[in-house]
Amino acid sequence: VVVVQNASVLELKKALRRHIQLRQARQGGVQHLSWKYIWRTYHLTFAGEKLADDRKKLKEYGIRNRDEVSFIKKL
């Protein structure tokens, strides 16, 4: 997923949403995902740290080019 250098966590979430929706449309998978449910049920994490603040910049979390973020289930 590509985002600008000074993107916020919210912009990253929007880019992930667009990417997954496009991939689903191409593969003919599920047409509608409940993103409200996904964000309520999962955290985005990077290096074991939750990306909790949507207004915080990715640089502040130490995220750079080609880094991987992952989903982790909320407890």
mmCIF file of N, CA and C in Angstrom, residues 22-60:
data_model
loop_
_atom_site.group_PDB
_atom_site.id
_atom_site.type_symbol
_atom_site.label_atom_id
_atom_site.label_comp_id
_atom_site.label_asym_id
_atom_site.label_seq_id
_atom_site.Cartn_x
_atom_site.Cartn_y
_atom_site.Cartn_z
ATOM 1 N N LEU A 22 -10.314 -2.959 -3.834
ATOM 2 C CA LEU A 22 -9.930 -3.177 -5.231
ATOM 3 C C LEU A 22 -9.537 -4.631 -5.470
ATOM 4 N N ARG A 23 -8.775 -5.205 -4.538
ATOM 5 C CA ARG A 23 -8.356 -6.601 -4.682
ATOM 6 C C ARG A 23 -9.556 -7.540 -4.661
ATOM 7 N N GLN A 24 -10.512 -7.282 -3.777
ATOM 8 C CA GLN A 24 -11.717 -8.106 -3.707
ATOM 9 C C GLN A 24 -12.525 -7.997 -5.004
ATOM 10 N N ALA A 25 -12.629 -6.801 -5.545
ATOM 11 C CA ALA A 25 -13.387 -6.606 -6.790
ATOM 12 C C ALA A 25 -12.724 -7.353 -7.942
ATOM 13 N N ARG A 26 -11.390 -7.319 -8.009
ATOM 14 C CA ARG A 26 -10.671 -8.012 -9.077
ATOM 15 C C ARG A 26 -10.818 -9.523 -8.976
ATOM 16 N N GLN A 27 -10.787 -10.041 -7.748
ATOM 17 C CA GLN A 27 -10.845 -11.484 -7.553
ATOM 18 C C GLN A 27 -12.266 -12.014 -7.500
ATOM 19 N N GLY A 28 -13.245 -11.125 -7.494
ATOM 20 C CA GLY A 28 -14.635 -11.555 -7.458
ATOM 21 C C GLY A 28 -15.044 -12.080 -6.093
ATOM 22 N N GLY A 29 -14.384 -11.592 -5.054
ATOM 23 C CA GLY A 29 -14.699 -12.042 -3.691
ATOM 24 C C GLY A 29 -15.878 -11.283 -3.111
ATOM 25 N N VAL A 30 -15.911 -11.214 -1.794
ATOM 26 C CA VAL A 30 -16.977 -10.522 -1.071
ATOM 27 C C VAL A 30 -16.996 -9.056 -1.495
ATOM 28 N N GLN A 31 -18.162 -8.547 -1.861
ATOM 29 C CA GLN A 31 -18.252 -7.177 -2.351
ATOM 30 C C GLN A 31 -18.288 -6.149 -1.230
ATOM 31 N N HIS A 32 -18.821 -6.530 -0.070
ATOM 32 C CA HIS A 32 -18.936 -5.552 1.005
ATOM 33 C C HIS A 32 -18.294 -6.088 2.279
ATOM 34 N N LEU A 33 -17.390 -5.312 2.841
ATOM 35 C CA LEU A 33 -16.800 -5.614 4.138
ATOM 36 C C LEU A 33 -17.240 -4.533 5.111
ATOM 37 N N SER A 34 -17.504 -4.916 6.329
ATOM 38 C CA SER A 34 -17.882 -3.940 7.341
ATOM 39 C C SER A 34 -16.616 -3.400 8.001
ATOM 40 N N TRP A 35 -16.182 -2.238 7.538
ATOM 41 C CA TRP A 35 -14.953 -1.650 8.079
ATOM 42 C C TRP A 35 -15.154 -1.174 9.508
ATOM 43 N N LYS A 36 -16.373 -0.795 9.848
ATOM 44 C CA LYS A 36 -16.669 -0.422 11.240
ATOM 45 C C LYS A 36 -16.370 -1.613 12.153
ATOM 46 N N TYR A 37 -16.775 -2.802 11.728
ATOM 47 C CA TYR A 37 -16.518 -4.018 12.494
ATOM 48 C C TYR A 37 -15.019 -4.317 12.552
ATOM 49 N N ILE A 38 -14.342 -4.183 11.422
ATOM 50 C CA ILE A 38 -12.908 -4.489 11.372
ATOM 51 C C ILE A 38 -12.126 -3.589 12.321
ATOM 52 N N TRP A 39 -12.375 -2.283 12.284
ATOM 53 C CA TRP A 39 -11.629 -1.361 13.151
ATOM 54 C C TRP A 39 -12.028 -1.515 14.613
ATOM 55 N N ARG A 40 -13.233 -2.000 14.870
ATOM 56 C CA ARG A 40 -13.667 -2.228 16.246
ATOM 57 C C ARG A 40 -13.063 -3.526 16.801
ATOM 58 N N THR A 41 -12.739 -4.478 15.927
ATOM 59 C CA THR A 41 -12.289 -5.796 16.347
ATOM 60 C C THR A 41 -10.773 -5.978 16.278
ATOM 61 N N TYR A 42 -10.089 -5.216 15.425
ATOM 62 C CA TYR A 42 -8.656 -5.398 15.219
ATOM 63 C C TYR A 42 -7.900 -4.093 15.425
ATOM 64 N N HIS A 43 -6.639 -4.225 15.850
ATOM 65 C CA HIS A 43 -5.707 -3.098 15.925
ATOM 66 C C HIS A 43 -4.723 -3.223 14.770
ATOM 67 N N LEU A 44 -4.280 -2.102 14.230
ATOM 68 C CA LEU A 44 -3.122 -2.103 13.349
ATOM 69 C C LEU A 44 -1.908 -2.011 14.254
ATOM 70 N N THR A 45 -0.889 -2.820 13.991
ATOM 71 C CA THR A 45 0.310 -2.772 14.816
ATOM 72 C C THR A 45 1.552 -2.689 13.943
ATOM 73 N N PHE A 46 2.595 -2.116 14.526
ATOM 74 C CA PHE A 46 3.901 -2.065 13.881
ATOM 75 C C PHE A 46 4.938 -2.296 14.969
ATOM 76 N N ALA A 47 5.776 -3.318 14.792
ATOM 77 C CA ALA A 47 6.841 -3.656 15.743
ATOM 78 C C ALA A 47 6.275 -3.820 17.158
ATOM 79 N N GLY A 48 5.114 -4.456 17.267
ATOM 80 C CA GLY A 48 4.507 -4.715 18.564
ATOM 81 C C GLY A 48 3.789 -3.542 19.188
ATOM 82 N N GLU A 49 3.769 -2.387 18.516
ATOM 83 C CA GLU A 49 3.116 -1.196 19.051
ATOM 84 C C GLU A 49 1.807 -0.953 18.302
ATOM 85 N N LYS A 50 0.742 -0.706 19.045
ATOM 86 C CA LYS A 50 -0.556 -0.442 18.439
ATOM 87 C C LYS A 50 -0.575 0.958 17.838
ATOM 88 N N LEU A 51 -1.113 1.081 16.634
ATOM 89 C CA LEU A 51 -1.273 2.377 15.984
ATOM 90 C C LEU A 51 -2.635 2.920 16.399
ATOM 91 N N ALA A 52 -2.716 3.395 17.634
ATOM 92 C CA ALA A 52 -4.000 3.734 18.241
ATOM 93 C C ALA A 52 -4.490 5.134 17.882
ATOM 94 N N ASP A 53 -3.582 6.097 17.736
ATOM 95 C CA ASP A 53 -3.972 7.487 17.505
ATOM 96 C C ASP A 53 -4.024 7.773 16.008
ATOM 97 N N ASP A 54 -5.236 7.988 15.469
ATOM 98 C CA ASP A 54 -5.411 8.216 14.030
ATOM 99 C C ASP A 54 -4.742 9.498 13.548
ATOM 100 N N ARG A 55 -4.555 10.473 14.434
ATOM 101 C CA ARG A 55 -3.965 11.751 14.016
ATOM 102 C C ARG A 55 -2.444 11.726 14.002
ATOM 103 N N LYS A 56 -1.842 10.738 14.644
ATOM 104 C CA LYS A 56 -0.389 10.665 14.736
ATOM 105 C C LYS A 56 0.211 10.296 13.378
ATOM 106 N N LYS A 57 1.340 10.871 13.062
ATOM 107 C CA LYS A 57 2.016 10.589 11.789
ATOM 108 C C LYS A 57 2.727 9.238 11.851
ATOM 109 N N LEU A 58 2.886 8.600 10.701
ATOM 110 C CA LEU A 58 3.557 7.307 10.650
ATOM 111 C C LEU A 58 5.021 7.436 11.076
ATOM 112 N N LYS A 59 5.639 8.583 10.773
ATOM 113 C CA LYS A 59 7.032 8.812 11.176
ATOM 114 C C LYS A 59 7.197 8.720 12.686
ATOM 115 N N GLU A 60 6.193 9.185 13.423
ATOM 116 C CA GLU A 60 6.262 9.176 14.883
ATOM 117 C C GLU A 60 6.283 7.754 15.439
#
